[in-house]
């Protein structure tokens, strides 16, 4: 599935217990070729960034890092699988893992206008 994520915005609709993003966290994606990056913030996230790759099958593989409202610097890695919703928006099913402590989780992001 070939998807261009450039200038797409997403928000979390679900997240695991150890996750820090929620529906008030907004992700602003950019893409050039197969390179993907994003900036995100909102709710408990002061500022976060994503850097990664868009794979040939449309999945995303990236590293993320952010500063939360507690003043912690957190980072991890994620594999994100896209699905096109009935209304044409992109949904991303994410499997992530923190670098500090190694807790794993799952989240779902949906494209917003």
mmCIF file of N, CA, C and O in Angstrom:
data_model
loop_
_atom_site.group_PDB
_atom_site.id
_atom_site.type_symbol
_atom_site.label_atom_id
_atom_site.label_comp_id
_atom_site.label_asym_id
_atom_site.label_seq_id
_atom_site.Cartn_x
_atom_site.Cartn_y
_atom_site.Cartn_z
ATOM 1 N N UNK A 1 0.860 -1.166 0.000
ATOM 2 C CA UNK A 1 0.000 0.000 0.000
ATOM 3 C C UNK A 1 0.912 1.236 0.000
ATOM 4 O O UNK A 1 1.720 1.408 0.895
ATOM 5 N N UNK A 2 0.786 2.067 -1.019
ATOM 6 C CA UNK A 2 1.619 3.260 -1.141
ATOM 7 C C UNK A 2 0.846 4.450 -0.568
ATOM 8 O O UNK A 2 -0.205 4.821 -1.075
ATOM 9 N N UNK A 3 1.375 5.021 0.520
ATOM 10 C CA UNK A 3 0.743 6.167 1.172
ATOM 11 C C UNK A 3 1.788 7.257 1.311
ATOM 12 O O UNK A 3 2.924 6.991 1.692
ATOM 13 N N UNK A 4 1.401 8.484 1.022
ATOM 14 C CA UNK A 4 2.279 9.630 1.279
ATOM 15 C C UNK A 4 1.750 10.325 2.526
ATOM 16 O O UNK A 4 0.615 10.780 2.565
ATOM 17 N N UNK A 5 2.590 10.417 3.540
ATOM 18 C CA UNK A 5 2.195 10.973 4.829
ATOM 19 C C UNK A 5 2.477 12.472 4.951
ATOM 20 O O UNK A 5 2.186 13.062 5.987
ATOM 21 N N UNK A 6 3.034 13.071 3.893
ATOM 22 C CA UNK A 6 3.437 14.476 3.966
ATOM 23 C C UNK A 6 2.240 15.382 4.275
ATOM 24 O O UNK A 6 1.192 15.294 3.633
ATOM 25 N N UNK A 7 2.394 16.220 5.282
ATOM 26 C CA UNK A 7 1.393 17.194 5.738
ATOM 27 C C UNK A 7 0.121 16.554 6.294
ATOM 28 O O UNK A 7 -0.919 17.195 6.376
ATOM 29 N N UNK A 8 0.200 15.294 6.716
ATOM 30 C CA UNK A 8 -0.942 14.636 7.369
ATOM 31 C C UNK A 8 -0.850 14.869 8.874
ATOM 32 O O UNK A 8 0.230 14.945 9.446
ATOM 33 N N UNK A 9 -2.021 14.984 9.506
ATOM 34 C CA UNK A 9 -2.083 15.152 10.967
ATOM 35 C C UNK A 9 -2.847 13.977 11.552
ATOM 36 O O UNK A 9 -3.822 13.513 10.966
ATOM 37 N N UNK A 10 -2.393 13.521 12.736
ATOM 38 C CA UNK A 10 -2.999 12.377 13.404
ATOM 39 C C UNK A 10 -3.187 12.678 14.888
ATOM 40 O O UNK A 10 -2.509 13.542 15.450
ATOM 41 N N UNK A 11 -4.110 11.929 15.501
ATOM 42 C CA UNK A 11 -4.252 11.963 16.954
ATOM 43 C C UNK A 11 -4.477 10.529 17.433
ATOM 44 O O UNK A 11 -4.983 9.676 16.696
ATOM 45 N N UNK A 12 -4.091 10.274 18.671
ATOM 46 C CA UNK A 12 -4.277 8.949 19.258
ATOM 47 C C UNK A 12 -5.746 8.763 19.615
ATOM 48 O O UNK A 12 -6.377 9.658 20.163
ATOM 49 N N UNK A 13 -6.283 7.593 19.301
ATOM 50 C CA UNK A 13 -7.652 7.272 19.715
ATOM 51 C C UNK A 13 -7.654 6.206 20.804
ATOM 52 O O UNK A 13 -8.594 6.122 21.581
ATOM 53 N N UNK A 14 -6.602 5.385 20.855
ATOM 54 C CA UNK A 14 -6.420 4.438 21.954
ATOM 55 C C UNK A 14 -4.926 4.325 22.245
ATOM 56 O O UNK A 14 -4.089 4.584 21.376
ATOM 57 N N UNK A 15 -4.601 3.929 23.479
ATOM 58 C CA UNK A 15 -3.212 3.730 23.855
ATOM 59 C C UNK A 15 -3.153 2.764 25.036
ATOM 60 O O UNK A 15 -4.084 2.692 25.841
ATOM 61 N N UNK A 16 -2.045 2.051 25.134
ATOM 62 C CA UNK A 16 -1.814 1.123 26.243
ATOM 63 C C UNK A 16 -1.516 1.882 27.532
ATOM 64 O O UNK A 16 -1.202 3.074 27.511
ATOM 65 N N UNK A 17 -1.556 1.160 28.617
ATOM 66 C CA UNK A 17 -1.375 1.731 29.956
ATOM 67 C C UNK A 17 -0.075 2.517 30.107
ATOM 68 O O UNK A 17 -0.049 3.563 30.737
ATOM 69 N N UNK A 18 1.018 2.047 29.539
ATOM 70 C CA UNK A 18 2.314 2.696 29.715
ATOM 71 C C UNK A 18 2.578 3.785 28.680
ATOM 72 O O UNK A 18 3.654 4.379 28.676
ATOM 73 N N UNK A 19 1.615 4.067 27.801
ATOM 74 C CA UNK A 19 1.785 5.111 26.801
ATOM 75 C C UNK A 19 1.542 6.490 27.384
ATOM 76 O O UNK A 19 0.889 6.637 28.417
ATOM 77 N N UNK A 20 2.078 7.512 26.714
ATOM 78 C CA UNK A 20 1.930 8.884 27.216
ATOM 79 C C UNK A 20 1.133 9.796 26.290
ATOM 80 O O UNK A 20 0.866 10.924 26.652
ATOM 81 N N UNK A 21 0.763 9.329 25.105
ATOM 82 C CA UNK A 21 -0.034 10.175 24.214
ATOM 83 C C UNK A 21 -1.505 9.844 24.391
ATOM 84 O O UNK A 21 -1.874 8.757 24.840
ATOM 85 N N UNK A 22 -2.360 10.813 24.072
ATOM 86 C CA UNK A 22 -3.801 10.650 24.171
ATOM 87 C C UNK A 22 -4.462 11.486 23.075
ATOM 88 O O UNK A 22 -3.761 12.079 22.256
ATOM 89 N N UNK A 23 -5.800 11.568 23.017
ATOM 90 C CA UNK A 23 -6.455 12.296 21.931
ATOM 91 C C UNK A 23 -6.110 13.791 21.833
ATOM 92 O O UNK A 23 -6.334 14.408 20.801
ATOM 93 N N UNK A 24 -5.533 14.362 22.884
ATOM 94 C CA UNK A 24 -5.128 15.771 22.816
ATOM 95 C C UNK A 24 -3.710 15.934 22.255
ATOM 96 O O UNK A 24 -3.245 17.055 22.066
ATOM 97 N N UNK A 25 -3.026 14.832 22.000
ATOM 98 C CA UNK A 25 -1.687 14.869 21.411
ATOM 99 C C UNK A 25 -1.825 14.840 19.892
ATOM 100 O O UNK A 25 -2.407 13.898 19.354
ATOM 101 N N UNK A 26 -1.323 15.872 19.233
ATOM 102 C CA UNK A 26 -1.445 15.986 17.775
ATOM 103 C C UNK A 26 -0.077 15.763 17.129
ATOM 104 O O UNK A 26 0.915 16.356 17.537
ATOM 105 N N UNK A 27 -0.069 14.920 16.098
ATOM 106 C CA UNK A 27 1.130 14.572 15.346
ATOM 107 C C UNK A 27 1.065 15.248 13.972
ATOM 108 O O UNK A 27 0.070 15.106 13.271
ATOM 109 N N UNK A 28 2.122 15.941 13.584
ATOM 110 C CA UNK A 28 2.226 16.601 12.274
ATOM 111 C C UNK A 28 3.311 15.873 11.481
ATOM 112 O O UNK A 28 4.495 16.036 11.768
ATOM 113 N N UNK A 29 2.908 15.072 10.498
ATOM 114 C CA UNK A 29 3.827 14.241 9.731
ATOM 115 C C UNK A 29 4.355 14.969 8.502
ATOM 116 O O UNK A 29 3.645 15.771 7.885
ATOM 117 N N UNK A 30 5.596 14.639 8.135
ATOM 118 C CA UNK A 30 6.221 15.087 6.890
ATOM 119 C C UNK A 30 6.907 13.886 6.264
ATOM 120 O O UNK A 30 7.277 12.936 6.966
ATOM 121 N N UNK A 31 7.083 13.937 4.943
ATOM 122 C CA UNK A 31 7.735 12.831 4.252
ATOM 123 C C UNK A 31 8.457 13.347 3.019
ATOM 124 O O UNK A 31 7.944 14.211 2.305
ATOM 125 N N UNK A 32 9.656 12.814 2.788
ATOM 126 C CA UNK A 32 10.399 13.069 1.558
ATOM 127 C C UNK A 32 10.997 11.740 1.123
ATOM 128 O O UNK A 32 11.817 11.164 1.847
ATOM 129 N N UNK A 33 10.552 11.240 -0.026
ATOM 130 C CA UNK A 33 10.962 9.898 -0.441
ATOM 131 C C UNK A 33 10.472 8.893 0.571
ATOM 132 O O UNK A 33 9.306 8.897 0.948
ATOM 133 N N UNK A 34 11.378 8.036 1.048
ATOM 134 C CA UNK A 34 10.978 7.048 2.046
ATOM 135 C C UNK A 34 11.282 7.494 3.478
ATOM 136 O O UNK A 34 11.067 6.737 4.424
ATOM 137 N N UNK A 35 11.743 8.739 3.644
ATOM 138 C CA UNK A 35 12.068 9.254 4.977
ATOM 139 C C UNK A 35 10.847 9.968 5.564
ATOM 140 O O UNK A 35 10.229 10.812 4.914
ATOM 141 N N UNK A 36 10.526 9.619 6.793
ATOM 142 C CA UNK A 36 9.369 10.169 7.511
ATOM 143 C C UNK A 36 9.853 10.874 8.767
ATOM 144 O O UNK A 36 10.767 10.399 9.434
ATOM 145 N N UNK A 37 9.246 12.011 9.075
ATOM 146 C CA UNK A 37 9.505 12.668 10.350
ATOM 147 C C UNK A 37 8.221 13.348 10.804
ATOM 148 O O UNK A 37 7.318 13.589 10.011
ATOM 149 N N UNK A 38 8.147 13.602 12.099
ATOM 150 C CA UNK A 38 6.951 14.244 12.645
ATOM 151 C C UNK A 38 7.326 14.994 13.914
ATOM 152 O O UNK A 38 8.320 14.701 14.561
ATOM 153 N N UNK A 39 6.481 15.962 14.230
ATOM 154 C CA UNK A 39 6.548 16.688 15.490
ATOM 155 C C UNK A 39 5.207 16.461 16.174
ATOM 156 O O UNK A 39 4.161 16.476 15.521
ATOM 157 N N UNK A 40 5.220 16.213 17.482
ATOM 158 C CA UNK A 40 3.966 16.022 18.206
ATOM 159 C C UNK A 40 4.020 16.706 19.554
ATOM 160 O O UNK A 40 5.076 16.874 20.151
ATOM 161 N N UNK A 41 2.839 17.148 20.006
ATOM 162 C CA UNK A 41 2.719 17.753 21.322
ATOM 163 C C UNK A 41 1.263 17.828 21.724
ATOM 164 O O UNK A 41 0.363 17.664 20.910
ATOM 165 N N UNK A 42 1.063 18.060 23.004
ATOM 166 C CA UNK A 42 -0.291 18.166 23.546
ATOM 167 C C UNK A 42 -0.480 17.235 24.713
ATOM 168 O O UNK A 42 0.180 16.201 24.826
ATOM 169 N N UNK A 43 -1.352 17.624 25.620
ATOM 170 C CA UNK A 43 -1.649 16.881 26.843
ATOM 171 C C UNK A 43 -0.378 16.726 27.666
ATOM 172 O O UNK A 43 0.213 17.717 28.066
ATOM 173 N N UNK A 44 0.104 15.503 27.893
ATOM 174 C CA UNK A 44 1.278 15.314 28.744
ATOM 175 C C UNK A 44 2.604 15.412 27.985
ATOM 176 O O UNK A 44 3.666 15.203 28.559
ATOM 177 N N UNK A 45 2.553 15.764 26.699
ATOM 178 C CA UNK A 45 3.759 15.870 25.886
ATOM 179 C C UNK A 45 4.056 17.341 25.600
ATOM 180 O O UNK A 45 3.271 18.027 24.933
ATOM 181 N N UNK A 46 5.187 17.834 26.130
ATOM 182 C CA UNK A 46 5.604 19.212 25.813
ATOM 183 C C UNK A 46 6.052 19.303 24.366
ATOM 184 O O UNK A 46 5.638 20.211 23.643
ATOM 185 N N UNK A 47 6.919 18.381 23.937
ATOM 186 C CA UNK A 47 7.384 18.343 22.550
ATOM 187 C C UNK A 47 7.988 16.988 22.259
ATOM 188 O O UNK A 47 8.759 16.463 23.068
ATOM 189 N N UNK A 48 7.628 16.433 21.103
ATOM 190 C CA UNK A 48 8.178 15.155 20.677
ATOM 191 C C UNK A 48 8.503 15.165 19.204
ATOM 192 O O UNK A 48 7.958 15.966 18.442
ATOM 193 N N UNK A 49 9.415 14.267 18.811
ATOM 194 C CA UNK A 49 9.767 14.108 17.403
ATOM 195 C C UNK A 49 9.827 12.623 17.051
ATOM 196 O O UNK A 49 10.069 11.770 17.906
ATOM 197 N N UNK A 50 9.598 12.367 15.765
ATOM 198 C CA UNK A 50 9.662 11.026 15.189
ATOM 199 C C UNK A 50 10.587 11.108 13.986
ATOM 200 O O UNK A 50 10.519 12.077 13.216
ATOM 201 N N UNK A 51 11.432 10.101 13.799
ATOM 202 C CA UNK A 51 12.263 9.995 12.606
ATOM 203 C C UNK A 51 12.266 8.538 12.175
ATOM 204 O O UNK A 51 12.510 7.647 13.007
ATOM 205 N N UNK A 52 11.988 8.291 10.891
ATOM 206 C CA UNK A 52 11.960 6.908 10.451
ATOM 207 C C UNK A 52 11.799 6.742 8.969
ATOM 208 O O UNK A 52 12.068 7.660 8.183
ATOM 209 N N UNK A 53 11.321 5.560 8.594
ATOM 210 C CA UNK A 53 11.194 5.172 7.193
ATOM 211 C C UNK A 53 9.786 4.700 6.884
ATOM 212 O O UNK A 53 9.125 4.082 7.718
ATOM 213 N N UNK A 54 9.361 4.968 5.639
ATOM 214 C CA UNK A 54 8.136 4.400 5.094
ATOM 215 C C UNK A 54 8.573 3.193 4.263
ATOM 216 O O UNK A 54 9.314 3.340 3.292
ATOM 217 N N UNK A 55 8.158 2.016 4.664
ATOM 218 C CA UNK A 55 8.534 0.785 3.970
ATOM 219 C C UNK A 55 7.704 0.606 2.699
ATOM 220 O O UNK A 55 6.656 1.240 2.529
ATOM 221 N N UNK A 56 8.148 -0.286 1.815
ATOM 222 C CA UNK A 56 7.446 -0.517 0.542
ATOM 223 C C UNK A 56 6.009 -0.974 0.732
ATOM 224 O O UNK A 56 5.149 -0.693 -0.100
ATOM 225 N N UNK A 57 5.731 -1.682 1.823
ATOM 226 C CA UNK A 57 4.359 -2.158 2.074
ATOM 227 C C UNK A 57 3.504 -1.110 2.802
ATOM 228 O O UNK A 57 2.368 -1.391 3.166
ATOM 229 N N UNK A 58 4.052 0.102 3.013
ATOM 230 C CA UNK A 58 3.299 1.176 3.650
ATOM 231 C C UNK A 58 3.487 1.263 5.149
ATOM 232 O O UNK A 58 3.062 2.235 5.768
ATOM 233 N N UNK A 59 4.094 0.255 5.768
ATOM 234 C CA UNK A 59 4.319 0.321 7.207
ATOM 235 C C UNK A 59 5.383 1.365 7.520
ATOM 236 O O UNK A 59 6.213 1.705 6.672
ATOM 237 N N UNK A 60 5.323 1.872 8.731
ATOM 238 C CA UNK A 60 6.285 2.858 9.199
ATOM 239 C C UNK A 60 7.167 2.210 10.255
ATOM 240 O O UNK A 60 6.675 1.473 11.109
ATOM 241 N N UNK A 61 8.452 2.491 10.180
ATOM 242 C CA UNK A 61 9.383 2.053 11.209
ATOM 243 C C UNK A 61 10.119 3.294 11.670
ATOM 244 O O UNK A 61 10.750 3.973 10.864
ATOM 245 N N UNK A 62 9.995 3.625 12.968
ATOM 246 C CA UNK A 62 10.599 4.875 13.420
ATOM 247 C C UNK A 62 11.018 4.834 14.875
ATOM 248 O O UNK A 62 10.606 3.975 15.645
ATOM 249 N N UNK A 63 11.854 5.803 15.214
ATOM 250 C CA UNK A 63 12.228 6.074 16.598
ATOM 251 C C UNK A 63 11.490 7.335 17.025
ATOM 252 O O UNK A 63 11.225 8.217 16.203
ATOM 253 N N UNK A 64 11.149 7.404 18.292
ATOM 254 C CA UNK A 64 10.477 8.604 18.806
ATOM 255 C C UNK A 64 11.171 9.042 20.089
ATOM 256 O O UNK A 64 11.810 8.247 20.785
ATOM 257 N N UNK A 65 11.043 10.330 20.355
ATOM 258 C CA UNK A 65 11.561 10.884 21.613
ATOM 259 C C UNK A 65 10.718 12.089 21.974
ATOM 260 O O UNK A 65 10.203 12.774 21.093
ATOM 261 N N UNK A 66 10.544 12.301 23.270
ATOM 262 C CA UNK A 66 9.792 13.483 23.690
ATOM 263 C C UNK A 66 10.159 13.897 25.115
ATOM 264 O O UNK A 66 10.795 13.157 25.849
ATOM 265 N N UNK A 67 9.740 15.108 25.420
ATOM 266 C CA UNK A 67 9.831 15.629 26.777
ATOM 267 C C UNK A 67 8.397 15.717 27.283
ATOM 268 O O UNK A 67 7.534 16.336 26.639
ATOM 269 N N UNK A 68 8.122 15.092 28.417
ATOM 270 C CA UNK A 68 6.762 15.141 28.956
ATOM 271 C C UNK A 68 6.634 16.259 30.000
ATOM 272 O O UNK A 68 7.617 16.921 30.346
ATOM 273 N N UNK A 69 5.439 16.455 30.483
ATOM 274 C CA UNK A 69 5.177 17.551 31.432
ATOM 275 C C UNK A 69 5.823 17.314 32.793
ATOM 276 O O UNK A 69 5.915 18.244 33.592
ATOM 277 N N UNK A 70 6.292 16.096 33.056
ATOM 278 C CA UNK A 70 7.025 15.806 34.286
ATOM 279 C C UNK A 70 8.496 16.195 34.158
ATOM 280 O O UNK A 70 9.250 16.089 35.131
ATOM 281 N N UNK A 71 8.910 16.591 32.938
ATOM 282 C CA UNK A 71 10.307 16.936 32.701
ATOM 283 C C UNK A 71 11.179 15.749 32.340
ATOM 284 O O UNK A 71 12.407 15.867 32.304
ATOM 285 N N UNK A 72 10.552 14.601 32.056
ATOM 286 C CA UNK A 72 11.295 13.405 31.663
ATOM 287 C C UNK A 72 11.547 13.419 30.163
ATOM 288 O O UNK A 72 10.676 13.820 29.378
ATOM 289 N N UNK A 73 12.723 12.963 29.756
ATOM 290 C CA UNK A 73 13.033 12.744 28.348
ATOM 291 C C UNK A 73 12.867 11.257 28.100
ATOM 292 O O UNK A 73 13.544 10.444 28.723
ATOM 293 N N UNK A 74 11.935 10.897 27.214
ATOM 294 C CA UNK A 74 11.618 9.489 26.948
ATOM 295 C C UNK A 74 11.849 9.193 25.479
ATOM 296 O O UNK A 74 11.667 10.066 24.630
ATOM 297 N N UNK A 75 12.194 7.956 25.171
ATOM 298 C CA UNK A 75 12.413 7.564 23.779
ATOM 299 C C UNK A 75 12.048 6.101 23.594
ATOM 300 O O UNK A 75 11.982 5.328 24.553
ATOM 301 N N UNK A 76 11.825 5.739 22.329
ATOM 302 C CA UNK A 76 11.480 4.361 22.016
ATOM 303 C C UNK A 76 11.471 4.128 20.530
ATOM 304 O O UNK A 76 11.912 4.966 19.743
ATOM 305 N N UNK A 77 10.948 2.967 20.171
ATOM 306 C CA UNK A 77 10.851 2.594 18.764
ATOM 307 C C UNK A 77 9.456 2.062 18.490
ATOM 308 O O UNK A 77 8.755 1.622 19.411
ATOM 309 N N UNK A 78 9.066 2.110 17.200
ATOM 310 C CA UNK A 78 7.687 1.773 16.858
ATOM 311 C C UNK A 78 7.602 1.211 15.435
ATOM 312 O O UNK A 78 8.330 1.650 14.545
ATOM 313 N N UNK A 79 6.702 0.253 15.260
ATOM 314 C CA UNK A 79 6.287 -0.217 13.936
ATOM 315 C C UNK A 79 4.814 0.133 13.823
ATOM 316 O O UNK A 79 4.013 -0.201 14.696
ATOM 317 N N UNK A 80 4.456 0.819 12.740
ATOM 318 C CA UNK A 80 3.096 1.312 12.569
ATOM 319 C C UNK A 80 2.524 0.777 11.254
ATOM 320 O O UNK A 80 3.149 0.930 10.196
ATOM 321 N N UNK A 81 1.366 0.144 11.326
ATOM 322 C CA UNK A 81 0.731 -0.465 10.153
ATOM 323 C C UNK A 81 -0.505 0.347 9.757
ATOM 324 O O UNK A 81 -1.416 0.520 10.573
ATOM 325 N N UNK A 82 -0.543 0.833 8.501
ATOM 326 C CA UNK A 82 -1.668 1.663 8.081
ATOM 327 C C UNK A 82 -2.865 0.840 7.602
ATOM 328 O O UNK A 82 -2.721 -0.285 7.133
ATOM 329 N N UNK A 83 -4.018 1.453 7.737
ATOM 330 C CA UNK A 83 -5.265 0.923 7.190
ATOM 331 C C UNK A 83 -6.065 2.125 6.700
ATOM 332 O O UNK A 83 -6.058 3.174 7.351
ATOM 333 N N UNK A 84 -6.723 1.991 5.575
ATOM 334 C CA UNK A 84 -7.564 3.071 5.062
ATOM 335 C C UNK A 84 -8.986 2.832 5.568
ATOM 336 O O UNK A 84 -9.581 1.777 5.324
ATOM 337 N N UNK A 85 -9.516 3.811 6.290
ATOM 338 C CA UNK A 85 -10.872 3.715 6.825
ATOM 339 C C UNK A 85 -11.902 3.934 5.710
ATOM 340 O O UNK A 85 -11.565 4.424 4.627
ATOM 341 N N UNK A 86 -13.147 3.589 5.982
ATOM 342 C CA UNK A 86 -14.216 3.733 4.990
ATOM 343 C C UNK A 86 -14.342 5.151 4.466
ATOM 344 O O UNK A 86 -14.693 5.364 3.310
ATOM 345 N N UNK A 87 -14.055 6.148 5.315
ATOM 346 C CA UNK A 87 -14.175 7.544 4.882
ATOM 347 C C UNK A 87 -12.909 8.071 4.207
ATOM 348 O O UNK A 87 -12.805 9.252 3.906
ATOM 349 N N UNK A 88 -11.909 7.186 3.967
ATOM 350 C CA UNK A 88 -10.701 7.568 3.258
ATOM 351 C C UNK A 88 -9.555 8.033 4.142
ATOM 352 O O UNK A 88 -8.432 8.216 3.670
ATOM 353 N N UNK A 89 -9.818 8.225 5.440
ATOM 354 C CA UNK A 89 -8.746 8.629 6.360
ATOM 355 C C UNK A 89 -7.829 7.444 6.654
ATOM 356 O O UNK A 89 -8.213 6.295 6.516
ATOM 357 N N UNK A 90 -6.618 7.769 7.093
ATOM 358 C CA UNK A 90 -5.630 6.754 7.435
ATOM 359 C C UNK A 90 -5.712 6.449 8.930
ATOM 360 O O UNK A 90 -5.784 7.357 9.754
ATOM 361 N N UNK A 91 -5.694 5.174 9.258
ATOM 362 C CA UNK A 91 -5.584 4.732 10.643
ATOM 363 C C UNK A 91 -4.248 4.001 10.778
ATOM 364 O O UNK A 91 -3.877 3.208 9.903
ATOM 365 N N UNK A 92 -3.510 4.276 11.837
ATOM 366 C CA UNK A 92 -2.221 3.649 12.086
ATOM 367 C C UNK A 92 -2.303 2.794 13.348
ATOM 368 O O UNK A 92 -2.620 3.301 14.423
ATOM 369 N N UNK A 93 -2.042 1.503 13.199
ATOM 370 C CA UNK A 93 -1.993 0.587 14.346
ATOM 371 C C UNK A 93 -0.531 0.418 14.717
ATOM 372 O O UNK A 93 0.257 -0.075 13.924
ATOM 373 N N UNK A 94 -0.194 0.858 15.935
ATOM 374 C CA UNK A 94 1.199 0.955 16.337
ATOM 375 C C UNK A 94 1.564 -0.061 17.419
ATOM 376 O O UNK A 94 0.809 -0.253 18.371
ATOM 377 N N UNK A 95 2.732 -0.673 17.244
ATOM 378 C CA UNK A 95 3.334 -1.526 18.267
ATOM 379 C C UNK A 95 4.632 -0.841 18.663
ATOM 380 O O UNK A 95 5.527 -0.687 17.833
ATOM 381 N N UNK A 96 4.726 -0.384 19.924
ATOM 382 C CA UNK A 96 5.858 0.418 20.350
ATOM 383 C C UNK A 96 6.523 -0.173 21.587
ATOM 384 O O UNK A 96 5.952 -1.024 22.265
ATOM 385 N N UNK A 97 7.738 0.310 21.835
ATOM 386 C CA UNK A 97 8.479 -0.132 23.012
ATOM 387 C C UNK A 97 9.371 1.002 23.494
ATOM 388 O O UNK A 97 10.083 1.627 22.709
ATOM 389 N N UNK A 98 9.318 1.267 24.800
ATOM 390 C CA UNK A 98 10.183 2.277 25.410
ATOM 391 C C UNK A 98 11.618 1.768 25.457
ATOM 392 O O UNK A 98 11.849 0.586 25.699
ATOM 393 N N UNK A 99 12.578 2.666 25.290
ATOM 394 C CA UNK A 99 13.988 2.308 25.446
ATOM 395 C C UNK A 99 14.366 2.155 26.910
ATOM 396 O O UNK A 99 15.188 1.315 27.254
ATOM 397 N N UNK A 100 13.772 2.945 27.793
ATOM 398 C CA UNK A 100 14.086 2.880 29.227
ATOM 399 C C UNK A 100 13.069 1.974 29.925
ATOM 400 O O UNK A 100 11.940 2.326 30.116
ATOM 401 N N UNK A 101 13.484 0.804 30.273
ATOM 402 C CA UNK A 101 12.569 -0.115 30.937
ATOM 403 C C UNK A 101 11.990 -1.157 30.014
ATOM 404 O O UNK A 101 11.583 -2.222 30.470
ATOM 405 N N UNK A 102 11.895 -0.867 28.752
ATOM 406 C CA UNK A 102 11.457 -1.845 27.765
ATOM 407 C C UNK A 102 9.985 -2.178 27.733
ATOM 408 O O UNK A 102 9.586 -3.134 27.072
ATOM 409 N N UNK A 103 9.126 -1.407 28.448
ATOM 410 C CA UNK A 103 7.699 -1.699 28.399
ATOM 411 C C UNK A 103 7.202 -1.563 26.968
ATOM 412 O O UNK A 103 7.598 -0.669 26.238
ATOM 413 N N UNK A 104 6.305 -2.484 26.592
ATOM 414 C CA UNK A 104 5.728 -2.488 25.250
ATOM 415 C C UNK A 104 4.271 -2.059 25.334
ATOM 416 O O UNK A 104 3.640 -2.171 26.379
ATOM 417 N N UNK A 105 3.763 -1.582 24.201
ATOM 418 C CA UNK A 105 2.369 -1.210 24.160
ATOM 419 C C UNK A 105 1.851 -1.119 22.737
ATOM 420 O O UNK A 105 2.604 -1.318 21.779
ATOM 421 N N UNK A 106 0.584 -0.817 22.628
ATOM 422 C CA UNK A 106 -0.071 -0.641 21.334
ATOM 423 C C UNK A 106 -0.920 0.604 21.391
ATOM 424 O O UNK A 106 -1.494 0.932 22.433
ATOM 425 N N UNK A 107 -0.974 1.299 20.272
ATOM 426 C CA UNK A 107 -1.825 2.468 20.173
ATOM 427 C C UNK A 107 -2.419 2.516 18.777
ATOM 428 O O UNK A 107 -1.949 1.845 17.855
ATOM 429 N N UNK A 108 -3.467 3.300 18.639
ATOM 430 C CA UNK A 108 -4.100 3.532 17.349
ATOM 431 C C UNK A 108 -4.182 5.035 17.149
ATOM 432 O O UNK A 108 -4.682 5.766 18.027
ATOM 433 N N UNK A 109 -3.665 5.498 16.004
ATOM 434 C CA UNK A 109 -3.784 6.900 15.613
ATOM 435 C C UNK A 109 -4.719 6.990 14.430
ATOM 436 O O UNK A 109 -4.761 6.077 13.603
ATOM 437 N N UNK A 110 -5.459 8.100 14.339
ATOM 438 C CA UNK A 110 -6.311 8.336 13.179
ATOM 439 C C UNK A 110 -6.031 9.716 12.619
ATOM 440 O O UNK A 110 -5.780 10.670 13.366
ATOM 441 N N UNK A 111 -6.085 9.781 11.286
ATOM 442 C CA UNK A 111 -5.865 11.041 10.587
ATOM 443 C C UNK A 111 -6.968 12.023 10.936
ATOM 444 O O UNK A 111 -8.139 11.658 11.051
ATOM 445 N N UNK A 112 -6.574 13.292 11.123
ATOM 446 C CA UNK A 112 -7.542 14.365 11.353
ATOM 447 C C UNK A 112 -7.374 15.408 10.262
ATOM 448 O O UNK A 112 -6.314 15.501 9.644
ATOM 449 N N UNK A 113 -8.442 16.163 9.991
ATOM 450 C CA UNK A 113 -8.411 17.154 8.916
ATOM 451 C C UNK A 113 -7.627 18.386 9.242
ATOM 452 O O UNK A 113 -7.073 18.622 10.250
#
